[in-house]
Structure formats: structure tokens, C-alpha cells
Short mmCIF file of C-alpha atoms in Angstrom, two decimals:
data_model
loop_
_atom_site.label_atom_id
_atom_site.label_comp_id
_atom_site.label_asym_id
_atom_site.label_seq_id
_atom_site.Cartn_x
_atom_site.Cartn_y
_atom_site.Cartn_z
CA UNK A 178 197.83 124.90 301.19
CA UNK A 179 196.30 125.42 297.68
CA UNK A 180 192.92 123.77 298.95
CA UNK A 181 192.69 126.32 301.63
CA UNK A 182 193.37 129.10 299.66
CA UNK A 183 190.81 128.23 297.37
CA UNK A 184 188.04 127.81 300.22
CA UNK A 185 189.28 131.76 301.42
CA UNK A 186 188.44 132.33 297.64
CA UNK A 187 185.28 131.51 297.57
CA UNK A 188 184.54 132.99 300.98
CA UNK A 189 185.52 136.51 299.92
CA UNK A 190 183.37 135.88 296.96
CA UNK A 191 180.25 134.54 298.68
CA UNK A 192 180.57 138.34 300.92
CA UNK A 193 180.94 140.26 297.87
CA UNK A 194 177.91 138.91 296.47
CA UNK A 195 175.78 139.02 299.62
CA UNK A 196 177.31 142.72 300.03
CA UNK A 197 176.13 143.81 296.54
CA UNK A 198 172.36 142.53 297.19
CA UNK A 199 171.88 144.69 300.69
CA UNK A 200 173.14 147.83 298.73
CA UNK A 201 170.60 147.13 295.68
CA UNK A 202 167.56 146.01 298.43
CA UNK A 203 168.85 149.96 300.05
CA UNK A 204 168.73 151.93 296.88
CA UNK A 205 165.47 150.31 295.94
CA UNK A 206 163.60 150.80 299.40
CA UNK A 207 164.93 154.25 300.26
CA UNK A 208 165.98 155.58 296.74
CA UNK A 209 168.64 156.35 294.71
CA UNK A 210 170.61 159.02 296.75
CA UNK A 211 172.16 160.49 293.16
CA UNK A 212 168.63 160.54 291.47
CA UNK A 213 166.47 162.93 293.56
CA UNK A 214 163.13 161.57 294.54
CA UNK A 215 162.95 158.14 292.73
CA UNK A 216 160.10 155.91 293.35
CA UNK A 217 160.80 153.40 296.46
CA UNK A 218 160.34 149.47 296.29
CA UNK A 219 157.96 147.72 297.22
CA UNK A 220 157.87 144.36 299.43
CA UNK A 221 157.72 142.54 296.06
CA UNK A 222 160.52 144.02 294.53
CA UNK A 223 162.32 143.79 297.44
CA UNK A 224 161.75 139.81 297.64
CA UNK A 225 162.43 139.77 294.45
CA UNK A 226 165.65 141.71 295.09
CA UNK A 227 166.32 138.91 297.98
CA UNK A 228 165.17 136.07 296.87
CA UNK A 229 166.66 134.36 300.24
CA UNK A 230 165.52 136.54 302.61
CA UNK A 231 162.09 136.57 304.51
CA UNK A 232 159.60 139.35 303.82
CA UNK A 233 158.60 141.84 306.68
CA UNK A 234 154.73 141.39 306.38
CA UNK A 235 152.43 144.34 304.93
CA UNK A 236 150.84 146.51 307.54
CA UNK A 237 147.17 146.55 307.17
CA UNK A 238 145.62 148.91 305.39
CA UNK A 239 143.80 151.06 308.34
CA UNK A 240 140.38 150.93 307.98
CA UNK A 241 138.10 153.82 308.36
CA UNK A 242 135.74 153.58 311.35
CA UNK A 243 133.23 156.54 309.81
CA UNK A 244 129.96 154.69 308.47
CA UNK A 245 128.71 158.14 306.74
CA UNK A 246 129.71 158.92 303.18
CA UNK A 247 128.97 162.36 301.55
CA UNK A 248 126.71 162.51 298.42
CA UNK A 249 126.18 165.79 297.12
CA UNK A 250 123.14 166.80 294.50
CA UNK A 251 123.40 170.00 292.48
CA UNK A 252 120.53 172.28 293.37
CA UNK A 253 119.14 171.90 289.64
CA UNK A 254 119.16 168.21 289.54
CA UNK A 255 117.65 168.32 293.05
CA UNK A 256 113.94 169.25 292.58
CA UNK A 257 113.93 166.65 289.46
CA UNK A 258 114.05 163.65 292.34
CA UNK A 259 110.88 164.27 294.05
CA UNK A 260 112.69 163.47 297.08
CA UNK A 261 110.48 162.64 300.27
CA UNK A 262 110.73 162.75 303.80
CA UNK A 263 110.16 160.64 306.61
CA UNK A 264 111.56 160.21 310.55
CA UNK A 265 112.85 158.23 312.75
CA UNK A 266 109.75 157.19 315.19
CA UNK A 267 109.01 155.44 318.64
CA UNK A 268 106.86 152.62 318.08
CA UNK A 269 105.87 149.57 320.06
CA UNK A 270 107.36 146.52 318.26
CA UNK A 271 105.00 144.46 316.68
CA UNK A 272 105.98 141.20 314.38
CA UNK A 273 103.53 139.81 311.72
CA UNK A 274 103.48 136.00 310.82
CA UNK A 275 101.34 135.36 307.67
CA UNK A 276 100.41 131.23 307.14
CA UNK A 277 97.53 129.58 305.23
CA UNK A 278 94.88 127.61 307.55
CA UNK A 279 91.94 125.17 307.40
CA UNK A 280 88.62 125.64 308.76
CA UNK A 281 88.19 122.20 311.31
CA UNK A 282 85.39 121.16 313.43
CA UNK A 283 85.20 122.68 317.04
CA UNK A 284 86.08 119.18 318.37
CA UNK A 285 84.72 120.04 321.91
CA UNK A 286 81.04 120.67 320.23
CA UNK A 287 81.99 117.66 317.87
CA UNK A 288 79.08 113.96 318.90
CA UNK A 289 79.80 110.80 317.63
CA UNK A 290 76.28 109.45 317.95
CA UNK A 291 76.69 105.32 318.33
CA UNK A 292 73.86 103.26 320.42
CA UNK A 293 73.87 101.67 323.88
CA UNK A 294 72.38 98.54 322.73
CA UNK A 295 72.99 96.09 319.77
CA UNK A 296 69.67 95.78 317.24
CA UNK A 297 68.68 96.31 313.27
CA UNK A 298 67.56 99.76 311.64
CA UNK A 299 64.73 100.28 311.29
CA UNK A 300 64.44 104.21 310.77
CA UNK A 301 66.73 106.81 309.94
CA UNK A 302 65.15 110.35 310.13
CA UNK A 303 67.80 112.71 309.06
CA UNK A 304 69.85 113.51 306.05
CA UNK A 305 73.75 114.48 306.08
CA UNK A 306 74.02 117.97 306.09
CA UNK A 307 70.57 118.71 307.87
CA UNK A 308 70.50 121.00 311.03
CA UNK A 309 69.15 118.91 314.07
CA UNK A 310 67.71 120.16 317.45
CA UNK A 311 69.10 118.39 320.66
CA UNK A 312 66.81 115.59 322.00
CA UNK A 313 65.71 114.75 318.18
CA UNK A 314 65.72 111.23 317.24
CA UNK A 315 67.62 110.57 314.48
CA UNK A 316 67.71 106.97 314.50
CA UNK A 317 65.89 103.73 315.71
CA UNK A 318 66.86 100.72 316.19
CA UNK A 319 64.91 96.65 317.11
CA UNK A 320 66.75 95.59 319.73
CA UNK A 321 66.85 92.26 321.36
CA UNK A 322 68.53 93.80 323.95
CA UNK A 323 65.94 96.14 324.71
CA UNK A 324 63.52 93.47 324.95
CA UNK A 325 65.47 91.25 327.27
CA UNK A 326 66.05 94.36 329.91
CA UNK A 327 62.60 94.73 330.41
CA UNK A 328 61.77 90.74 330.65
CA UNK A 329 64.37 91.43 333.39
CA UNK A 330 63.19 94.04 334.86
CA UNK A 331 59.58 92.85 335.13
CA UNK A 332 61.15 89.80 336.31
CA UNK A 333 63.11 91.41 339.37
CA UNK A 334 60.03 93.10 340.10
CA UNK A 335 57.86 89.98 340.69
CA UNK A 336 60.90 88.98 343.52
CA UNK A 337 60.94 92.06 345.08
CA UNK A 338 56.89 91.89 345.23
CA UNK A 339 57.46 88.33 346.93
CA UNK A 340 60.28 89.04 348.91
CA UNK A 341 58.60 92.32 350.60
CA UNK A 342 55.04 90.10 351.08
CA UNK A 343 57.79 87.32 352.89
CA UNK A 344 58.94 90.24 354.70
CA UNK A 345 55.74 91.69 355.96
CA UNK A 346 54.59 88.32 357.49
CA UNK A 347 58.32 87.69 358.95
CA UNK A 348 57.26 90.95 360.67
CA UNK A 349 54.26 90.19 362.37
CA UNK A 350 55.80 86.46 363.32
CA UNK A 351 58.12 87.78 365.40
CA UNK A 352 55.90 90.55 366.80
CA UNK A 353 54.28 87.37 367.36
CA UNK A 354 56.69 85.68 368.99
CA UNK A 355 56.64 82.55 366.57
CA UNK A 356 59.97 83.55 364.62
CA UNK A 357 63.35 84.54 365.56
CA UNK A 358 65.41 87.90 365.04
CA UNK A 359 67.86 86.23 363.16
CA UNK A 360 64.96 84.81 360.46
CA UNK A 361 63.73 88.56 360.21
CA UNK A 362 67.21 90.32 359.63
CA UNK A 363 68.10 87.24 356.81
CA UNK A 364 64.55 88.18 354.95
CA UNK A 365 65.39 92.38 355.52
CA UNK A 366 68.81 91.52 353.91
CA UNK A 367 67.53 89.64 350.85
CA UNK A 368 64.59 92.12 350.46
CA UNK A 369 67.20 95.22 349.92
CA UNK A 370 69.06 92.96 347.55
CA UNK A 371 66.32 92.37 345.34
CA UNK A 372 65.27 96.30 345.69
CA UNK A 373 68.67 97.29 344.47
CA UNK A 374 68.62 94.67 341.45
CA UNK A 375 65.32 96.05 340.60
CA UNK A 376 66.89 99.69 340.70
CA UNK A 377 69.52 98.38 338.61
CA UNK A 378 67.14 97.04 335.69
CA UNK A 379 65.29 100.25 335.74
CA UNK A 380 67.97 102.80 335.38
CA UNK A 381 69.00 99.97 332.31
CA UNK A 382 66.06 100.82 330.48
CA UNK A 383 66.34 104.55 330.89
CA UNK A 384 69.99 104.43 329.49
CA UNK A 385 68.48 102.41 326.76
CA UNK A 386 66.40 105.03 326.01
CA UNK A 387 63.38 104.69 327.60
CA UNK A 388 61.02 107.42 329.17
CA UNK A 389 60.00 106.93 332.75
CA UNK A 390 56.23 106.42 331.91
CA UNK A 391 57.53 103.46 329.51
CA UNK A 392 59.61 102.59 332.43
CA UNK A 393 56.33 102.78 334.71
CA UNK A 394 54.17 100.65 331.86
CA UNK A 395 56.56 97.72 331.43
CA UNK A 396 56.42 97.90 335.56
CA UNK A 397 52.86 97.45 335.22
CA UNK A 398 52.81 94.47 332.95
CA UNK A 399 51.70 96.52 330.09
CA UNK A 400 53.07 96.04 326.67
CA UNK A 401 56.65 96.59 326.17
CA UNK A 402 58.78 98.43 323.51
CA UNK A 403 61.23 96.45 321.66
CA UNK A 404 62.24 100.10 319.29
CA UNK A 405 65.60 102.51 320.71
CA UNK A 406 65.37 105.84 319.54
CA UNK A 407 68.70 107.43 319.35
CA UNK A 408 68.50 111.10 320.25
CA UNK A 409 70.93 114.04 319.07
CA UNK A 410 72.93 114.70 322.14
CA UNK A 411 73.53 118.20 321.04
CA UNK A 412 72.30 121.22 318.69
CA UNK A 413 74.34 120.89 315.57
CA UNK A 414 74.16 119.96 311.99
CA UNK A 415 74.64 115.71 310.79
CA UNK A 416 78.57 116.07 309.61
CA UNK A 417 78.57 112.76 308.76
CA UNK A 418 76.05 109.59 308.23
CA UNK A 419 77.43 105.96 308.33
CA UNK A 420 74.04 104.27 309.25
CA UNK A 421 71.12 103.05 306.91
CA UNK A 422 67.68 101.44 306.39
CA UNK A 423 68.01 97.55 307.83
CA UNK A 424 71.56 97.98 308.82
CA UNK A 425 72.43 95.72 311.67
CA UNK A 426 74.60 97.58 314.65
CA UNK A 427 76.44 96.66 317.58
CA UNK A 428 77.17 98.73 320.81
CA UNK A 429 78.93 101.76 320.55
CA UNK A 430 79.43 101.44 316.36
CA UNK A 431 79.66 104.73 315.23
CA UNK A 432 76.25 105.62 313.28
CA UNK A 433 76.18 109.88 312.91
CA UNK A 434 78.13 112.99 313.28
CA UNK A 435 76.47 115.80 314.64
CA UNK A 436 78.77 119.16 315.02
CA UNK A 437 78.14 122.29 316.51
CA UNK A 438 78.99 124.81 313.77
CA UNK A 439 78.04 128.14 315.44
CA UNK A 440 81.86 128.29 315.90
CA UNK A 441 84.91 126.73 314.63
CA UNK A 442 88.73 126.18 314.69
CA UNK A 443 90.83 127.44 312.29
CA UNK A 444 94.13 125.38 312.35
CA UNK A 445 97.20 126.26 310.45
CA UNK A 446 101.05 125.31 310.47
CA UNK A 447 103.92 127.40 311.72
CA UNK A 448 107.19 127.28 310.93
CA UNK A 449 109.54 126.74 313.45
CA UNK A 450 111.43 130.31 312.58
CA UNK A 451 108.24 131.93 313.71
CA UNK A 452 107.90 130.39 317.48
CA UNK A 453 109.44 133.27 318.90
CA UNK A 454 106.72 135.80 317.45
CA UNK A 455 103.44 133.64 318.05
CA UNK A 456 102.52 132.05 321.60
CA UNK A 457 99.40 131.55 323.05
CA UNK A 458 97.14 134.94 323.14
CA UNK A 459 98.69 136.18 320.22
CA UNK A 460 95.87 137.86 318.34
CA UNK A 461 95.11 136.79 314.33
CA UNK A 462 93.17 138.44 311.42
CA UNK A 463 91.32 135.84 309.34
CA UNK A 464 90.30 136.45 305.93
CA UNK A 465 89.40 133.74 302.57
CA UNK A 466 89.13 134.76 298.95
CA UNK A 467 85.35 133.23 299.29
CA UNK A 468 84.31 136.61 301.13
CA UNK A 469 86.39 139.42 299.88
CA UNK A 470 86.08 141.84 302.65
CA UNK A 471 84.86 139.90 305.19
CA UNK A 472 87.35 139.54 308.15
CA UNK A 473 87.67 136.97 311.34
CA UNK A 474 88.80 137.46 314.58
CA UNK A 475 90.86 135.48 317.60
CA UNK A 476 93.32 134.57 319.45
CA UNK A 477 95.92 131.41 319.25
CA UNK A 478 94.29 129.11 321.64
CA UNK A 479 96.44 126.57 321.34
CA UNK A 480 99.81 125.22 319.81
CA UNK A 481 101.14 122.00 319.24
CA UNK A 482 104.21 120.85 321.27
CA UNK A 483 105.50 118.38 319.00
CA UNK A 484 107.33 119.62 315.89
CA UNK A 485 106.55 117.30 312.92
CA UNK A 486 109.57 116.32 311.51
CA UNK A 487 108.45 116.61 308.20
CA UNK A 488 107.54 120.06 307.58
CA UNK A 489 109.32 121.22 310.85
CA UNK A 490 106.37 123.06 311.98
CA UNK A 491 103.76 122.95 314.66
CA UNK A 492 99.61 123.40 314.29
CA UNK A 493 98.11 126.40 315.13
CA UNK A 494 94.73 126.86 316.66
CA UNK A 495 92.61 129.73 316.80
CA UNK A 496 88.68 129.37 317.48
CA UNK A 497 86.22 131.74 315.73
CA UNK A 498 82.38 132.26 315.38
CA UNK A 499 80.63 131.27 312.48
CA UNK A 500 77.73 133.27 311.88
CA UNK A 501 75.43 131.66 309.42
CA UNK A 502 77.64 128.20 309.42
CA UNK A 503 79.55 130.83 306.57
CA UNK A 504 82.84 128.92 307.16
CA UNK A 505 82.66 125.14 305.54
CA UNK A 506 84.73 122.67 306.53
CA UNK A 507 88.01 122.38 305.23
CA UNK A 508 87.92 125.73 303.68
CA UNK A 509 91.52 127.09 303.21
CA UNK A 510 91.79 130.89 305.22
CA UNK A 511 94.77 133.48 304.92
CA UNK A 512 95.72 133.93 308.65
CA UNK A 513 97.61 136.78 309.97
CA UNK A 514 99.58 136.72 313.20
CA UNK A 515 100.30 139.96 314.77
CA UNK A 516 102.10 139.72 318.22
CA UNK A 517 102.83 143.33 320.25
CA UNK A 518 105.43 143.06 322.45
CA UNK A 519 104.72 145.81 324.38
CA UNK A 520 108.28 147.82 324.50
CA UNK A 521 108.78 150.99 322.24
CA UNK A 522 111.84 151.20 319.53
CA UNK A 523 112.78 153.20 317.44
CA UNK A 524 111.56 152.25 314.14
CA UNK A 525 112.16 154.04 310.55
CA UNK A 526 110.15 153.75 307.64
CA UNK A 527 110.30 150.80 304.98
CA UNK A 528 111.16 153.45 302.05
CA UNK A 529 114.08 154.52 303.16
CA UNK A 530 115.98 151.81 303.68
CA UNK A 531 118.48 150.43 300.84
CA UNK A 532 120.69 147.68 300.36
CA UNK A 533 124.41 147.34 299.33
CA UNK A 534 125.39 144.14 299.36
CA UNK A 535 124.78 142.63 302.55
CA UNK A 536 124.99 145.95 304.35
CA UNK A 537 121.48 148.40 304.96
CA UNK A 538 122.05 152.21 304.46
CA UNK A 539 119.94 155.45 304.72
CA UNK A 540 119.93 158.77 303.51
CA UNK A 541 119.97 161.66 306.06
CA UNK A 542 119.58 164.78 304.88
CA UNK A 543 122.26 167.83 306.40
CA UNK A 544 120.32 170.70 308.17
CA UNK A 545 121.10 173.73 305.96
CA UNK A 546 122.61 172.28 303.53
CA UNK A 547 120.19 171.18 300.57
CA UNK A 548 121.48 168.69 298.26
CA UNK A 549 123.86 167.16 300.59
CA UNK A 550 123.08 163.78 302.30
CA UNK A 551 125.04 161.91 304.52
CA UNK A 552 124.56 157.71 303.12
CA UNK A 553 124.77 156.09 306.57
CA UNK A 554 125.29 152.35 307.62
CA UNK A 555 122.67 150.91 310.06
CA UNK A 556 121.52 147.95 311.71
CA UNK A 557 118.12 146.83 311.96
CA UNK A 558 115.97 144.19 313.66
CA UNK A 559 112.77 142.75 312.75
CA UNK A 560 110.07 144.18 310.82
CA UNK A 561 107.53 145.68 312.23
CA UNK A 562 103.41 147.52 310.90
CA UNK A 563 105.16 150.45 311.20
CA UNK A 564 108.74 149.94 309.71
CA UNK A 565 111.81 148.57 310.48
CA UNK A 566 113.50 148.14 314.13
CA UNK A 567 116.62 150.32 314.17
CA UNK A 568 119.03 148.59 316.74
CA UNK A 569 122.03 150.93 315.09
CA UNK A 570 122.85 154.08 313.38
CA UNK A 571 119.83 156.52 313.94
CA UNK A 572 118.00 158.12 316.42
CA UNK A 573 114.34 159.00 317.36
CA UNK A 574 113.47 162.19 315.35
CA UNK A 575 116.14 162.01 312.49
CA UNK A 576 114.60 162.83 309.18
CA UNK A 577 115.44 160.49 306.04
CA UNK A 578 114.61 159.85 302.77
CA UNK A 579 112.00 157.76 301.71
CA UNK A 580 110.44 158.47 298.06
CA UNK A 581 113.63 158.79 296.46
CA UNK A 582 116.00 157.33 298.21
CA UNK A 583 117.08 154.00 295.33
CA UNK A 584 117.80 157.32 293.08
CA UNK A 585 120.32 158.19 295.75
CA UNK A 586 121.61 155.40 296.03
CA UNK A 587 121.96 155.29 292.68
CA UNK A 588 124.21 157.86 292.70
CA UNK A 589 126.47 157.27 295.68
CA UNK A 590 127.67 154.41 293.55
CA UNK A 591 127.99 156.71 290.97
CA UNK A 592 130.18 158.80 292.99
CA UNK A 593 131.77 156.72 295.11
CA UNK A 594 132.50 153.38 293.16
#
């Protein structure tokens, strides 16, 4: 009996207690009723209040959807800014990409002059450097092969001499009557043989480099020429010279470099944050500090489709003239990219656009009302030659502020910390 009421005890006790806490956690939240207007609790002190009791959780602060703030000017301060104006325009969008190039051989009007026939040097009659006609001979050669095509082809000449002279009397034998068709059809057959290996020697020595009236003299038994001369294949200018006096050369060993310089390539590297803005027609501006002033012209003719994974860009190609061979090989050039889209935006001026933080504002001005701007959140997209892209937060015509406009910002801060 005692234990049990000692348990009621502490039971009555335990309510008290709990009683006294939900009238203190009342006053504090809602006031004292005796004291007037006294200050309420707040979700801390009431936690604090109840420590064993779970905490309602704080309603969000609302936030405000307006993305203008007011910043006012007195009228004497105003004229002290030297405030300027500017709108909101429609513009066609159009990106600039600025990289640094090299000037590169036109590879299509690039020769790599090597011979058709093994020999020694025996002349080389241009310099590197020096501006060559096509047809020129810039090289020449002793060649054994050269002489042992023309032993041939005199040699397949004498058969085809003998066959056609076996041929001719076949001929008259069977008009005769003293051979057979099948004799004079066997003779035909190894006379057009012999004619074609003839043809074949002949168009040997013209590939070698002879001309047909050497051709005709070695045909003739007259004396033969043992010297190649190795033409320029193109006009151009020798790029490079890996050939000299008494050099011995095989077939197809490359011996000069002749380029075509009237134009060129000017290659340069873009990043792969810049694909989107330059494709293939995209025009480009050209200029090097080696001719202040002087500007080049074209359009991206080709780009790489392999990324290197390096440098995580891709060449760029773009072929220009080159008046005067001005542009040297492996000059560096400033190129400039500038791709239209085509589509109209609205676009506002670079002036009048500020930064806080992350976020981009402008100042309108309020019709009416001098010294009073509205300081007004907007979104923008890519820069453009004629400002920024507005995507949000102005309209075509609005006027803002451009000269000016950091002093304004300057003092929205100030009133509005």
C-alpha cells in the first residue's frame, strides 16, 4: 500500500511540472495577459522553454518576386554624374572568336620534286628561296637507268624492224600460195607484240624525261643522252633543297620543295567552347603586328574532326592570297572569327550593364521623373559587335544608362545595403 501511494506521488508531481511548462511556453508565445503588449517568444525561447518538445519549423521568409529597386538622385547631385544614355536595340546576333594562327603552305599548290630514275648529281640550278617558272630544270642527274632504257628501246626497235620484214614476206607467201594461214596469223601476232614493247620503251624514255626529238634520235641510232633533267612541275618558289653537287639518288628520294605562294593557309586552334560559334563559312579578319594596318580576308575552309586531347582543341583553316609572297611561312597572325547568325535580338549596350555578385543589373531611367532610376535584374546571352543579348528583363526601345551607370551602382549599394 505505501509503494503505491508513493508511485500516485510522483504521478501528481510529474503533471504539475508538465502543467507549469505549457503555461510558461503560453505566456511567452502570446504574452503576458497582466503586462499589456509584452514582446512574444520566439521558436528559440520556446525550445528552450520545452526542452522536450519538438519545434514547429520557421515559415520561410517570403521572398519578393519584384527584380526593380528604386534609387533616387537629388536634382543637384544629378548633373555632377554626366549620366549617358543608350537603348535597347534589334540587332542580328553575331559572336566573335579571337585565336592566334600560323601562316602554312597551301598544301594543294605544295611539289615534292624527287626523280623517276636512280643516277648521281651532276647539276643543281637553283637556290632555296629562289622563284622558279614551271617546266625549269632545276636538277640533273647521270643515270644508268636512262642509259639502259634507250639500249632497250633501240633494241626492241631492231625486232620490230625484223619481225615486220618476216611479216611482209609471210604476206606475199601465202598470196603465193607457198605458206599457210595459220603461219601468217602466228607472225601478225608476234609482230603486234613487239610493236607494243616498242611503245612501251618509248613512252619510258619520255617519263624519264626525254623530248620526243631525243626520243626520235636514239630511234635513229644517233647518240644517246645518259643526263635527266628534273623540271619544276609547277610555278612556285624552292621551299626547301635536300639535293647537292655529286649526290647519289634513288627513285622517288625527295630532292626539292617548290610551293606556290600566291596564296596560303592560315591555320589556327580552337577551343572546344567555341565550336558552336565557328563552322565552315564562317568569315575571319586576319591581321599580324608585321603590317600594322594591313588586314586579310576568308572564310573557314576547313576544320579538323578530331579533338587533340592535349589542348582540347581542333585546327582551323582559312586560305588567303598573298600578294607579294608578304605572308612568310610560319608567321604567327591574330585571327578574328565573326559568325552572324542571321536572327535579330534584342541587344543593349556593353556600358550599361553592371555586376552584383553573380547577378547583371541595369539602370532604367523613369519617364518624368529625373533622378529616379529603377536598378533592374536581367539576363543576358552571348556577346555580340553590338552589345549584349538580352534574353530577360528589357525590351526593344527602353532607354538605360550607359556613361555613368558604375556611379549608380555605386550608390544603390549605398542606399540599399
Amino acid at each position: 500500500m505505501e509503494v503505491k501511494g508513493n508511485n500516485r506521488r510522483w504521478l501528481l508531481l510529474a503533471g504539475l511540472v508538465a502543467a507549469v511548462a505549457t503555461g510558461v511556453a503560453w505566456i511567452l508565445l502570446n504574452g503576458n495577459p497582466f503586462a499589456g503588449e509584452a514582446k512574444k517568444a520566439t521558436p528559440a525561447q520556446m525550445a528552450a522553454a520545452m526542452p522536450g518538445m519538438p519545434m514547429a519549423a520557421a515559415s520561410p521568409t517570403p521572398v519578393g518576386s519584384a527584380q526593380e529597386t528604386d534609387v533616387s538622385i537629388p536634382a543637384e547631385d544629378l548633373d555632377r554624374l554626366h549620366l549617358k544614355f543608350g537603348k535597347v536595340v534589334q540587332a542580328a546576333v553575331s559572336v566573335d572568336v579571337r585565336v592566334p594562327g600560323t601562316v602554312q603552305p597551301n598544301a594543294y599548290k605544295q611539289v615534292h620534286v624527287t626523280p623517276l630514275a636512280g643516277g648521281v648529281v651532276t647539276q643543281v640550278a637553283v637556290e632555296l628561296g629562289q622563284a622558279v617558272k614551271r617546266g625549269q630544270p632545276l636538277a640533273q642527274l647521270f643515270s644508268r637507268d636512262l642509259a639502259e632504257s634507250q639500249t632497250a628501246y633501240v633494241s626492241t626497235n631492231a625486232e620490230l624492224e625484223a619481225e615486220h620484214k618476216k611479216l611482209v614476206r609471210t604476206q606475199e607467201l601465202v598470196r603465193l600460195g607457198a605458206a599457210s594461214r595459220q603461219e601468217l596469223e602466228e607472225i601478225e601476232a608476234n609482230h603486234q607484240v613487239h610493236a607494243a614493247h616498242v611503245e612501251e620503251a618509248r613512252q619510258k624514255l619520255l617519263l624519264l624525261g626525254l623530248e620526243e626529238q631525243q626520243v626520235a634520235d636514239v630511234a635513229a641510232g644517233r647518240k644517246a643522252s645518259t643526263d635527266i633533267a628534273i623540271p619544276s612541275p609547277l610555278d612556285g618558289v624552292v621551299t626547301a633543297r635536300n639535293v647537292n653537287l655529286g649526290q647519289v639518288v634513288i627513285v622517288a628520294q625527295d630532292l626539292l620543295t617548290v610551293t606556290d605562294l600566291s596564296s596560303v593557309w592560315i591555320e589556327a586552334n580552337l577551343l572546344e567552347n567555341d565550336f558552336g560559334a565557328v563552322r565552315i563559312g564562317t568569315l575571319a579578319r586576319i591581321t599580324t603586328p608585321a603590317y600594322a594596318g594591313r588586314q586579310y580576308r576568308g572564310a573557314v575552309s576547313y576544320i579538323d574532326p578530331q579533338v587533340d586531347p592535349q589542348t582540347r582543341t581542333a585546327k582551323v583553316r582559312v586560305a588567303v592570297g598573298n600578294p607579294g609572297f608578304a605572308l612568310r611561312l610560319g608567321m604567327y597572325m591574330d585571327v578574328l572569327f565573326t559568325n552572324s547568325v542571321g536572327a535579330t535580338v534584342p541587344v543593349v549596350p556593353k556600358q550599361a550593364i553592371q555586376t552584383i555578385g553573380s547577378t547583371s543589373i541595369v539602370f532604367v531611367p523613369v519617364e518624368g521623373e529625373p533622378g529616379r532610376f529603377l536598378q533592374r535584374t536581367v539576363t543576358l546571352g552571348e556577346e555580340t559587335t553590338a552589345g549584349s543579348r538580352v534574353r530577360e528583363g528589357l525590351k526593344v526601345g527602353e532607354r538605360v544608362v550607359t556613361d555613368g551607370s558604375f556611379l549608380l551602382r555605386a550608390e544603390a549599394l549605398r542606399q540599399h545595403p
